[in-house]
Amino acid sequence: MRAVAYRHPGQIDQPNALLDLELPRPQPSGRDLLVAVQAVSVNPVDTKVRAGAAPFSGREERILGWDAAGTVEAVGPDVTRFKVGDAVFYAGDIARDGSNVEYQLVDERIVGHAPSTLSVAEAAALPLTAITAWETLFDRLRVQDRTEEKPATLLIIGGAGGVGSIAIQIARAGTDLTIIATASRPETADWVRSLGADHVIDHSGPMAPQIAALGLDAPRFVFSTTHTDRHLADIAELIAPQGRFALIDDPASLDIVGFKRKAVSVHWELMFTRSLFDTSDVAEQGKLLDEVAVLVDQGAIRTTLTQTLSPINAANLIAAHRQVETGSTRGKIVLEGWGDD
C-alpha cells in the first residue's frame, strides 16, 4: 500500500523531509477498524512531530497524519459500532501510525460516522480541530455552567485558524455565549464573522482596550489557540474575575502568576490525552464526532476546508507543511485521493 512518511526528523526543506513509500497492508484485530483513507488534513501537530520525533522503536519510518475521512475496509473481531462500507472520519492516536497511508488501523472508540452532507475532503478537515474545540469548551472551560442570568462572553484568540474556526461554530451552535474572535487581517476578520463571531478584535494590538470599547462584560471564558505567551499579560487584564482560561499551544514557559489576583483557573487541552492513556472515557471522542456530524448535517456547522491538494503524496504534503508552518493559514488544508484513474 502507498504511504507518505519520514525516516529522520528535521526541517521541511531538508532532502527527503517526506517520502513516498510502499508498505505492507495491516490487518485489524481487537477493536480496530481498517480504514481505506480517501482524504487527510494537515495540522500543526504534523509539523511538530516531523521536526522533532524519531520513528517508533523498531521502525525505519514514521507516518504522520491526524485527520482522515474514508471507508471501513475491514473490522476487528471486537468491533461493535461500525461495519464494512461505513463512511467514517477521525483524528486517530498520536502513539500509532497516522493517516498519510492508504489503509490505516484506528480504534473504533475514537472514530465518528462521517457527515452524510459533506464530501470526504470536507469531512477530513474537521476531526482533530472539532475534538480539540469541543473538549476545550465543554470539558475544560465548562462553558455550559451558568452563574449569571445573562449569557457570558467567550473570547477566542486566533479565531481564523483551524481550531478557532470550528470553536466559533461549536460555541454558536451549542451555547448562548457572546463570541468575540480575534483576527489580524481583513480576510480573516470576514472569515470569523461568517462563522458566527458576534464581534472581532485584532490580536496584533492590545486586546483589553478593544474589548472595553465593545461595551461588553469582561470575558468569563478565554480560549487561546496560538501565541499564548505573547498575549498572557493582556489576557490577565481583560478576563473576568473567577474566569476560566484554556490554551492548546506550546509556549516554552508560562508564568500564570498574573491570574492569581482574579482567581482565574487555567486549563490545558490535548485531544490525544484520552487515547494516549486509554482513559475510561476514551469513547467520548467517537460520540462527540457523531454529534458534530449531526450538527453538520443539520446545517449548524460547516466544514473549515479552505484549500484542497491532490493527490496525497510527499510533494503535496511538503507544500502543506510549509504553509501550516507560516502560522497564517485560514481554515484547513486537505489532501484528497491517491492519484488513481
Short mmCIF file of C-alpha atoms in Angstrom, two decimals, residues 157-158 203 223-231 248-249 327:
data_model
loop_
_atom_site.label_atom_id
_atom_site.label_comp_id
_atom_site.label_asym_id
_atom_site.label_seq_id
_atom_site.Cartn_x
_atom_site.Cartn_y
_atom_site.Cartn_z
CA ILE A 157 -7.76 34.13 20.28
CA GLY A 158 -6.73 33.05 16.78
CA HIS A 203 -4.80 40.38 18.35
CA PHE A 223 -9.61 30.23 24.69
CA SER A 224 -6.11 30.85 23.31
CA THR A 225 -5.19 28.80 20.25
CA THR A 226 -1.82 30.37 19.39
CA HIS A 227 1.00 32.63 20.66
CA THR A 228 -0.30 32.41 24.22
CA ASP A 229 2.95 33.66 25.74
CA ARG A 230 2.70 36.91 23.74
CA HIS A 231 -0.84 37.59 24.93
CA ILE A 248 -3.65 24.48 23.30
CA ASP A 249 -0.27 25.71 22.07
CA GLY A 327 1.13 30.25 11.14
#
